[in-house]
XYZ file of C-alpha atoms in Angstrom:
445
model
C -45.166 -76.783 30.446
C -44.340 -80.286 28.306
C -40.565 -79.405 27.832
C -39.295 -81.735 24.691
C -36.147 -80.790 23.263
C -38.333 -80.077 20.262
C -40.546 -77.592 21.660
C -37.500 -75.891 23.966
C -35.569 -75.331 20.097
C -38.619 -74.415 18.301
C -38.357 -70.978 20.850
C -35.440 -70.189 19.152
C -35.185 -67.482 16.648
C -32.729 -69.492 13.953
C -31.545 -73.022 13.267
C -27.908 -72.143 14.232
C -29.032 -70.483 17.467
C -30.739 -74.296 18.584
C -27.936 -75.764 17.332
C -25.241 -73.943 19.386
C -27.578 -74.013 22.114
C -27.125 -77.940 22.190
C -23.452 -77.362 22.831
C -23.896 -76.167 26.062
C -26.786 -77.544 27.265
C -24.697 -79.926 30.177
C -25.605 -79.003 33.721
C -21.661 -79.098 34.851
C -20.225 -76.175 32.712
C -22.720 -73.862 34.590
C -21.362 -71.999 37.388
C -24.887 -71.919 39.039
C -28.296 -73.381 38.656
C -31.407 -72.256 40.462
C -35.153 -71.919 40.086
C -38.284 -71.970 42.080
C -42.100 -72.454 40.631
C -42.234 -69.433 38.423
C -38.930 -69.381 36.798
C -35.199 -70.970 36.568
C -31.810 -68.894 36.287
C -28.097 -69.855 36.098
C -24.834 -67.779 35.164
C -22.404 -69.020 32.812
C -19.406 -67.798 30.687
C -16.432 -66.132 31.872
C -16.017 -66.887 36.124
C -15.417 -63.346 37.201
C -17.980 -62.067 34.793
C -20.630 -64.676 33.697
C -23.710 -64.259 31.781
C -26.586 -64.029 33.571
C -29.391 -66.554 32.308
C -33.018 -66.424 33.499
C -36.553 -68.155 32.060
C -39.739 -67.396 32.870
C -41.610 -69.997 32.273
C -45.000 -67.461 32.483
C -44.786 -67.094 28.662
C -42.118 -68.644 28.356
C -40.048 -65.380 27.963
C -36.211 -65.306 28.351
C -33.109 -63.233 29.204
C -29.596 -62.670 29.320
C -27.225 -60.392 29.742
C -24.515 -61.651 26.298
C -24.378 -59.177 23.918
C -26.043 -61.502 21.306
C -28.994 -58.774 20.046
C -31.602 -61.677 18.364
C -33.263 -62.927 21.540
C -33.803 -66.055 22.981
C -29.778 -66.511 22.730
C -28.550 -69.856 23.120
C -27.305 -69.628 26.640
C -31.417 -69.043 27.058
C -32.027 -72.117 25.379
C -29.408 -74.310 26.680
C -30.904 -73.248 30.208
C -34.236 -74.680 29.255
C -32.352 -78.131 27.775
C -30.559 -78.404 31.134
C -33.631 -78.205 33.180
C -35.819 -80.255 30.801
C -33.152 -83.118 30.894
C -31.886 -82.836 34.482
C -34.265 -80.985 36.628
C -32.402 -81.935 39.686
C -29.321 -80.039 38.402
C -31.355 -77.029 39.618
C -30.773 -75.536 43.444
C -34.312 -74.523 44.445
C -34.712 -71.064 46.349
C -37.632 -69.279 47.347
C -36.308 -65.941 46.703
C -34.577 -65.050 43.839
C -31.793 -62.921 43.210
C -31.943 -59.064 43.122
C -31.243 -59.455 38.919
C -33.965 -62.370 38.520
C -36.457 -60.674 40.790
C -36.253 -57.312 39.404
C -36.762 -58.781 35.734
C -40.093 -60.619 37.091
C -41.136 -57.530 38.884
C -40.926 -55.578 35.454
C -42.848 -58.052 33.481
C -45.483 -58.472 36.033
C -46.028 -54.906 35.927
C -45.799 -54.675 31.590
C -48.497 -57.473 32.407
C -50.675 -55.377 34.017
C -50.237 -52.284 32.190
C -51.247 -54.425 28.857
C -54.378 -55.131 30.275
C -55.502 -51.639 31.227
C -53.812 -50.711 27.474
C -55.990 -53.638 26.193
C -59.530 -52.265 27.283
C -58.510 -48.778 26.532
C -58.226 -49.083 23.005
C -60.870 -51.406 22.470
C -62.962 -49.716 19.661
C -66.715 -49.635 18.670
C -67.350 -50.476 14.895
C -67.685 -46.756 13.849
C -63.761 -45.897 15.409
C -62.616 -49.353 13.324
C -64.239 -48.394 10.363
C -62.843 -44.354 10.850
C -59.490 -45.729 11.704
C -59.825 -48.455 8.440
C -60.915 -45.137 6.220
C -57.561 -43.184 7.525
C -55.214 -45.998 6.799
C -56.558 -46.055 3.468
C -55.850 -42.566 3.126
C -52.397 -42.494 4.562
C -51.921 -45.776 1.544
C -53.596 -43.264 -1.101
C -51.512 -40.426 -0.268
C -48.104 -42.189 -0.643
C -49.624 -43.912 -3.523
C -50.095 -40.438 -5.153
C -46.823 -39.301 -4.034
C -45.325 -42.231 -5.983
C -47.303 -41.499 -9.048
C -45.941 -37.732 -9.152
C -42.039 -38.985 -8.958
C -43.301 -41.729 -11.649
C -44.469 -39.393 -14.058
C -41.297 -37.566 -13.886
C -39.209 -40.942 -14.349
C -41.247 -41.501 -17.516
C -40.708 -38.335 -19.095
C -37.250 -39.030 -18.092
C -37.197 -42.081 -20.226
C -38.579 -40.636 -23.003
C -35.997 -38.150 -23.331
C -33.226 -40.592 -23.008
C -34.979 -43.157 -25.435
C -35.226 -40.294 -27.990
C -31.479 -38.502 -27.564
C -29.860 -42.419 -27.213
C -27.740 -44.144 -24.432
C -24.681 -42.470 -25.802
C -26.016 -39.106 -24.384
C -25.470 -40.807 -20.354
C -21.960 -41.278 -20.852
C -21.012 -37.329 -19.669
C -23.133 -37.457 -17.097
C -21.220 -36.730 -13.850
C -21.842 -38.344 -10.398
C -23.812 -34.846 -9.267
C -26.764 -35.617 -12.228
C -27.438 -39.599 -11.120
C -27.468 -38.657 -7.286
C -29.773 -35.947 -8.243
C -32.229 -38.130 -10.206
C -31.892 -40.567 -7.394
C -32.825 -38.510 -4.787
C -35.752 -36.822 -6.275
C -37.442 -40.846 -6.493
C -36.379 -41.174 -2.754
C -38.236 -37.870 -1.862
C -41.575 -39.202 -4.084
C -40.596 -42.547 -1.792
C -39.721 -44.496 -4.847
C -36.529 -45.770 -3.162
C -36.755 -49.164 -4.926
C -36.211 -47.291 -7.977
C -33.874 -44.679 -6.552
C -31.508 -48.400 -6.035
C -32.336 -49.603 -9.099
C -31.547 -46.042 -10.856
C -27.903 -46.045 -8.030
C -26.696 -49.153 -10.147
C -26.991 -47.942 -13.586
C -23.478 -45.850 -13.406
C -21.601 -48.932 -12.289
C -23.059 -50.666 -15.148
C -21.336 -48.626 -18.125
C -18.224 -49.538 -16.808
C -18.411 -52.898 -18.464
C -18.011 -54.132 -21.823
C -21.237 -54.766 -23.103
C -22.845 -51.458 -21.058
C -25.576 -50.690 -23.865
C -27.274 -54.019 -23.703
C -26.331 -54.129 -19.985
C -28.060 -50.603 -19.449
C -30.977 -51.467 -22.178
C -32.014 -54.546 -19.716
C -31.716 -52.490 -16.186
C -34.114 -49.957 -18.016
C -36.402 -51.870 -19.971
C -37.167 -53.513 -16.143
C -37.608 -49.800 -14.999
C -40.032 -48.948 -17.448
C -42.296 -51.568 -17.071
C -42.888 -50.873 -13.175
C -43.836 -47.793 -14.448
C -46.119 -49.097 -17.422
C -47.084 -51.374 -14.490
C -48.608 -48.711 -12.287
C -50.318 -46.994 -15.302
C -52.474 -50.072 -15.550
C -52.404 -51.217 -11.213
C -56.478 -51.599 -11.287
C -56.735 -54.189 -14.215
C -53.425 -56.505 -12.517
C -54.168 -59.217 -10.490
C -53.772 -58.160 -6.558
C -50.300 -60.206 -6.034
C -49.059 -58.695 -8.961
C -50.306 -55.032 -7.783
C -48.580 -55.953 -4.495
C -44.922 -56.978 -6.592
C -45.102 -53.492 -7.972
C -45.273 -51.725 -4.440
C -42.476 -53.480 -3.324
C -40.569 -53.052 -6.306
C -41.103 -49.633 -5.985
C -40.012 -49.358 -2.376
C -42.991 -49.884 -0.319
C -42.347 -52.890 2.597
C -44.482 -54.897 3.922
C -44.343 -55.141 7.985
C -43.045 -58.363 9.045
C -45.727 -58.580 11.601
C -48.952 -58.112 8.772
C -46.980 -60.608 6.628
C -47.221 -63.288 9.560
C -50.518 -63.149 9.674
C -50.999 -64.720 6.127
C -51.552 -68.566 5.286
C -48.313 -70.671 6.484
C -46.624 -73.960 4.364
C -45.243 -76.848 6.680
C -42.795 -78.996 5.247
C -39.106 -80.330 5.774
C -36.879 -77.477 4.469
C -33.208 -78.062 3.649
C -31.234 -75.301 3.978
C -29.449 -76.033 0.281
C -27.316 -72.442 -0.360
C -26.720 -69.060 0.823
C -25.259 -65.784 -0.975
C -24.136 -62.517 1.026
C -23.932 -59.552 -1.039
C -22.793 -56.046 -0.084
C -25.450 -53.302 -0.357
C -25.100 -49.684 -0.255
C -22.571 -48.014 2.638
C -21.768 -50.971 5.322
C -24.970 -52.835 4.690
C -24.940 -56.455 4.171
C -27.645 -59.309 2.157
C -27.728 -62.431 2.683
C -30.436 -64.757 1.003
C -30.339 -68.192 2.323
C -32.451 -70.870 0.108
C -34.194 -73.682 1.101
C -35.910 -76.562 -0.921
C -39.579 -78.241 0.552
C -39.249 -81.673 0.832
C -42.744 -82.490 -0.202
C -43.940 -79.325 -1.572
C -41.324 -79.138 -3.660
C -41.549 -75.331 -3.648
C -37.956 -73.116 -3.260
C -38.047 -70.195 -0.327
C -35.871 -67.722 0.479
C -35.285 -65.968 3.889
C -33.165 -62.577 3.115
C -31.453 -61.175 5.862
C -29.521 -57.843 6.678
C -26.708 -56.761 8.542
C -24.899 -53.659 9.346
C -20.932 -54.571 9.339
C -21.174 -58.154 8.075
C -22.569 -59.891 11.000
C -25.803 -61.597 11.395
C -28.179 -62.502 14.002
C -29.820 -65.624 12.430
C -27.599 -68.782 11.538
C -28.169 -71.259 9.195
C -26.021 -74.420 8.494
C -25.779 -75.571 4.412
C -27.228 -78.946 4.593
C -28.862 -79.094 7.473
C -33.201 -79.787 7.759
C -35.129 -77.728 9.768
C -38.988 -79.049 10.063
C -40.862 -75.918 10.199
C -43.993 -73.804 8.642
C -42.885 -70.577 6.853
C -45.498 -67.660 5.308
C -44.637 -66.244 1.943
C -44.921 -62.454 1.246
C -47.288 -61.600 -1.032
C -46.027 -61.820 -4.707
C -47.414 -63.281 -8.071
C -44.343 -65.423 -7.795
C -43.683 -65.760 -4.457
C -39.731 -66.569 -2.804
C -39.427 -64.793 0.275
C -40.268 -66.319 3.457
C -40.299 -65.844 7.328
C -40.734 -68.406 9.518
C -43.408 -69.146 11.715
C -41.727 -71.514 13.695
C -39.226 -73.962 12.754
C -37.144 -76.444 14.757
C -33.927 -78.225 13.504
C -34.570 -82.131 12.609
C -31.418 -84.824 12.212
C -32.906 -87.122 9.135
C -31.875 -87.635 5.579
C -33.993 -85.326 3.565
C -35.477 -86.792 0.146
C -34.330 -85.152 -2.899
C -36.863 -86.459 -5.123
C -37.576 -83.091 -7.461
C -35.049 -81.484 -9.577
C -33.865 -80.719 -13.490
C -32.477 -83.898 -14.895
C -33.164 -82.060 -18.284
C -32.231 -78.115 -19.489
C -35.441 -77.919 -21.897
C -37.672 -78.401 -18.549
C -35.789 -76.112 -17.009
C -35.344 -73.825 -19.493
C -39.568 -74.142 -19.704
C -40.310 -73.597 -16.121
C -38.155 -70.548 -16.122
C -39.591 -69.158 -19.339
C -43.265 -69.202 -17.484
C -41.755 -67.876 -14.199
C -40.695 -64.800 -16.214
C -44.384 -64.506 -17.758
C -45.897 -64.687 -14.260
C -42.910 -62.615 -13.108
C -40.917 -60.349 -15.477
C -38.554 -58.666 -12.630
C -37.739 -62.201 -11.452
C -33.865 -62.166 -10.851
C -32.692 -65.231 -9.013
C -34.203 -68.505 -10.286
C -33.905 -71.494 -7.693
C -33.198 -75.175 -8.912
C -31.769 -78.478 -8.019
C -30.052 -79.917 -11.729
C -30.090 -84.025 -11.362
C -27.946 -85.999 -13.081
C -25.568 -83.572 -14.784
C -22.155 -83.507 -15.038
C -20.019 -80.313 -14.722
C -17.314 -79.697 -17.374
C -14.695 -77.064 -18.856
C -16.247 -74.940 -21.720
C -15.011 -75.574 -24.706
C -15.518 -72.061 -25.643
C -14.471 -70.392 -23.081
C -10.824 -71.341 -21.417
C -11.362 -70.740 -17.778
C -15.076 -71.437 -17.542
C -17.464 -74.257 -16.956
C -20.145 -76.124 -17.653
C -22.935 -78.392 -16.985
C -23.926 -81.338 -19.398
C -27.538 -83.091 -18.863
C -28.522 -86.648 -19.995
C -29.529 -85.300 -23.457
C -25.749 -83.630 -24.291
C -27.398 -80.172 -23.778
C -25.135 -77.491 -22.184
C -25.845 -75.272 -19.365
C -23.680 -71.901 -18.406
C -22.128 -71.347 -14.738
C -20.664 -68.592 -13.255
C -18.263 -71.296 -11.975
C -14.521 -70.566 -12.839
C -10.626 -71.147 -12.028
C -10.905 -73.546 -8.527
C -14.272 -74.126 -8.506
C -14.823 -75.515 -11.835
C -12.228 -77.860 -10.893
C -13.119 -78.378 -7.322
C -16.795 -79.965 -8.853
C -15.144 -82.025 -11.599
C -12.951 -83.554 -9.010
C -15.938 -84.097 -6.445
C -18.241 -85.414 -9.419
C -15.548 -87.897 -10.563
C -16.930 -86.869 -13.946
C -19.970 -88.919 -13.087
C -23.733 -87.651 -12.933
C -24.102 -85.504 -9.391
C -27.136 -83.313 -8.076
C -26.521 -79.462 -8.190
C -28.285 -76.918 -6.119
C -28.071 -73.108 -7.647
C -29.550 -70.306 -9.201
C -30.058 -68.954 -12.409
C -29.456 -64.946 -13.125
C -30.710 -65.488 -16.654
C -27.076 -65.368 -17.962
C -25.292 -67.978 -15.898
C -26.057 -70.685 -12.916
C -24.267 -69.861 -9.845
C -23.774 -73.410 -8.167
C -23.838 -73.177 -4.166
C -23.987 -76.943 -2.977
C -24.041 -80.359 -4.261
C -25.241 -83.997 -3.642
C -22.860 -86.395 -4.219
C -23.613 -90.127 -3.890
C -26.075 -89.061 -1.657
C -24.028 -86.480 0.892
C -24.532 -82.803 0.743
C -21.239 -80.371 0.121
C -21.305 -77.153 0.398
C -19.590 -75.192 -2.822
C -19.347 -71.577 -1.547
């Protein structure tokens, strides 16, 4: 195996796991190091109770016993630094111990049983096409599934379109779970969130326009799906996902990948329905130019990936399938130290303001536009007390979500002089998450 330290971080599943990983990659904070020709293993951690570490360099594949779910771990991949950078650190045995040996034993055997599985299910043309043809129908029967809970959320529409907005103020919380669940059970569950929100919306002040918005977007999936064989296929595939239907992470892989030098330049966490948390982390191609977002999930708040605001990973990254495409996974990445080149950005609102207009042609659910401003300077509103602004070179104005602390804490980093601002746009306001300033990268959130 050619062990760099660039291949050995490339195994692992996030930036922030290679990182940590570098931490404690020093052969004399291990307990023990050994290894023999088909694999290495060392404990570490906690003296009376270490993690147990083990590679196998047959794949390579790795394991541990920390409770760290996301696999390779760090301690994994700080094994693998060790022994690429001090090979001598490493006790050789010829037999392993009972925990090492048994873990080899079970992969040998997996090994062999993929074979036999492998020329078992080896099919002649005819079973590919059959199984091709049942797929298909499997996809045609949800589709029609979808179409029956559609036609009801039309006729739904109608109704409320003709009796007025007014008429969903006495609704209680019985009708909207009701409504919800019925798209669910037609496996609309897109909609069935998008239909969830609606309640919480009338509690503001400007509900009706709020509410007209939420359902205007609702409607047109629906007008969408009326017309799905004239749309382009990426817009066909928008709607299915819109509507609730993923797409495996595995089949999404498999698609055309986009190398670059990707700064990680801001990340949101929202909270979802029950304990469920979102994270969307964005990063900006270096020579590309294009914005991609990896989203992320986690029950209780805690996440298995890590990213570090500011940091450039060098990596190639597939997007899923979209007219306008933002979502990524990556392919493989590993974590660079160099300067990255911020050479693309807004230094004027009317291009901006241009590029998002035909974003929302190609794209009319879009809800999160990406940008870098250049050259503006942030500023209080003058019309509103405790907001802020951003100015460009041509005096034009630009609203944030930015209020209280940090609308200050930018004015006061800017100097009031021209800085780069990384954010996004809801369509309303520009929530700023970083900033370049004379050249160094801060963090805002």
């Amino acid at each position: 195996m050619n062990l760099t330290p660039q291949k050995i971080k490339s195994y692992a599943p996030d930036p922030g796991t290679a990182q940590r990983a570098t931490g404690i990659a020093h052969a004399q904070i291990w307990h023990s190091l050994e290894g023999n020709g088909r694999a290495i293993w060392g404990t570490y951690g906690y003296a009376l109770d270490p993690f147990k570490v083990s590679v196998d360099f047959e794949g390579p594949a790795f394991r541990c016993t920390c409770p760290v779910r996301r696999k390779p771990c760090k301690h994994a991949i700080a094994l693998l630094l060790v022994f690429a950078k001090n090979n001598d650190a490493f006790k050789v045995v010829t037999d392993p111990p009972e925990w090492v040996g048994t873990w080899l034993e079970k992969r040998d055997e997996k090994g062999r049983k993929k074979q036999n599985i492998t020329i078992e299910i080896k099919r002649t043309p005819a079973e590919e096409k059959a199984l091709s043809e049942k797929r298909k129908a499997n996809r045609d029967k949800r589709l029609k599934n979808m179409e029956g809970g559609l036609e009801e959320l039309e006729s739904w529409l109608a109704n409320l379109f003709r009796q007025g907005l007014a008429t969903l103020e006495n609704h209680s919380a019985e009708y909207w779970n009701d409504l919800q669940s019925r798209m669910a059970d037609a496996s609309l569950t897109g909609i069935s969130r998008r239909l969830r929100q609606l309640p919480l919306l009338m509690s503001k002040d400007d509900w009706h326009e709020l509410l007209l918005a939420a359902l205007g977007d609702i409607y047109l999936i629906v007008r969408g799906f009326r017309n799905m064989e004239n749309l382009p296929e990426p817009l066909q595939d928008d709607l299915l996902s819109l509507s609730g239907m993923n797409f495996k992470k595995a089949e999404v892989l498999e698609g055309p990948g986009v190398s670059d030098y990707w700064l990680v330049a801001g990340q949101t966490e929202s909270q979802e329905e029950g304990n469920l948390t979102a994270r969307r982390t964005w990063l900006v191609g270096e020579e590309t130019k294009q914005n991609a977002l990896v989203l992320d999930f986690a029950w209780g708040g805690t996440f298995e990936a890590s990213y570090k605001l500011g940091t450039v990973v060098q990596g190639e990254v597939v997007f899923y399938p979209s007219i306008y495409p933002q979502r990524v996974l990556f392919k493989n990445f590993t974590p660079v130290d160099r300067p990255f080149d911020l050479h693309n950005g807004y230094a004027e609102f009317s291009a901006f303001a241009n590029d998002y207009a035909e974003a929302i042609g190609r794209f009319p659910w879009l809800q999160q536009f990406p940008a870098f401003l250049k050259e503006v300077v942030p500023a209080r509103d003058s019309l509103r007390d405790d907001n802020f602004v951003f100015v460009d070179r041509a005096n034009k104005q630009l609203t944030t979500s930015a209020n209280g602390d940090l609308g200050w804490k930018m004015v006061a980093m800017s100097g009031g002089r021209p800085s780069s601002f990384f954010g996004v746009w809801d369509g309303q306001l520009f929530q700023p998450l970083s900033a370049v300033i004379k050249g160094q990268f801060r963090t805002l959130t």
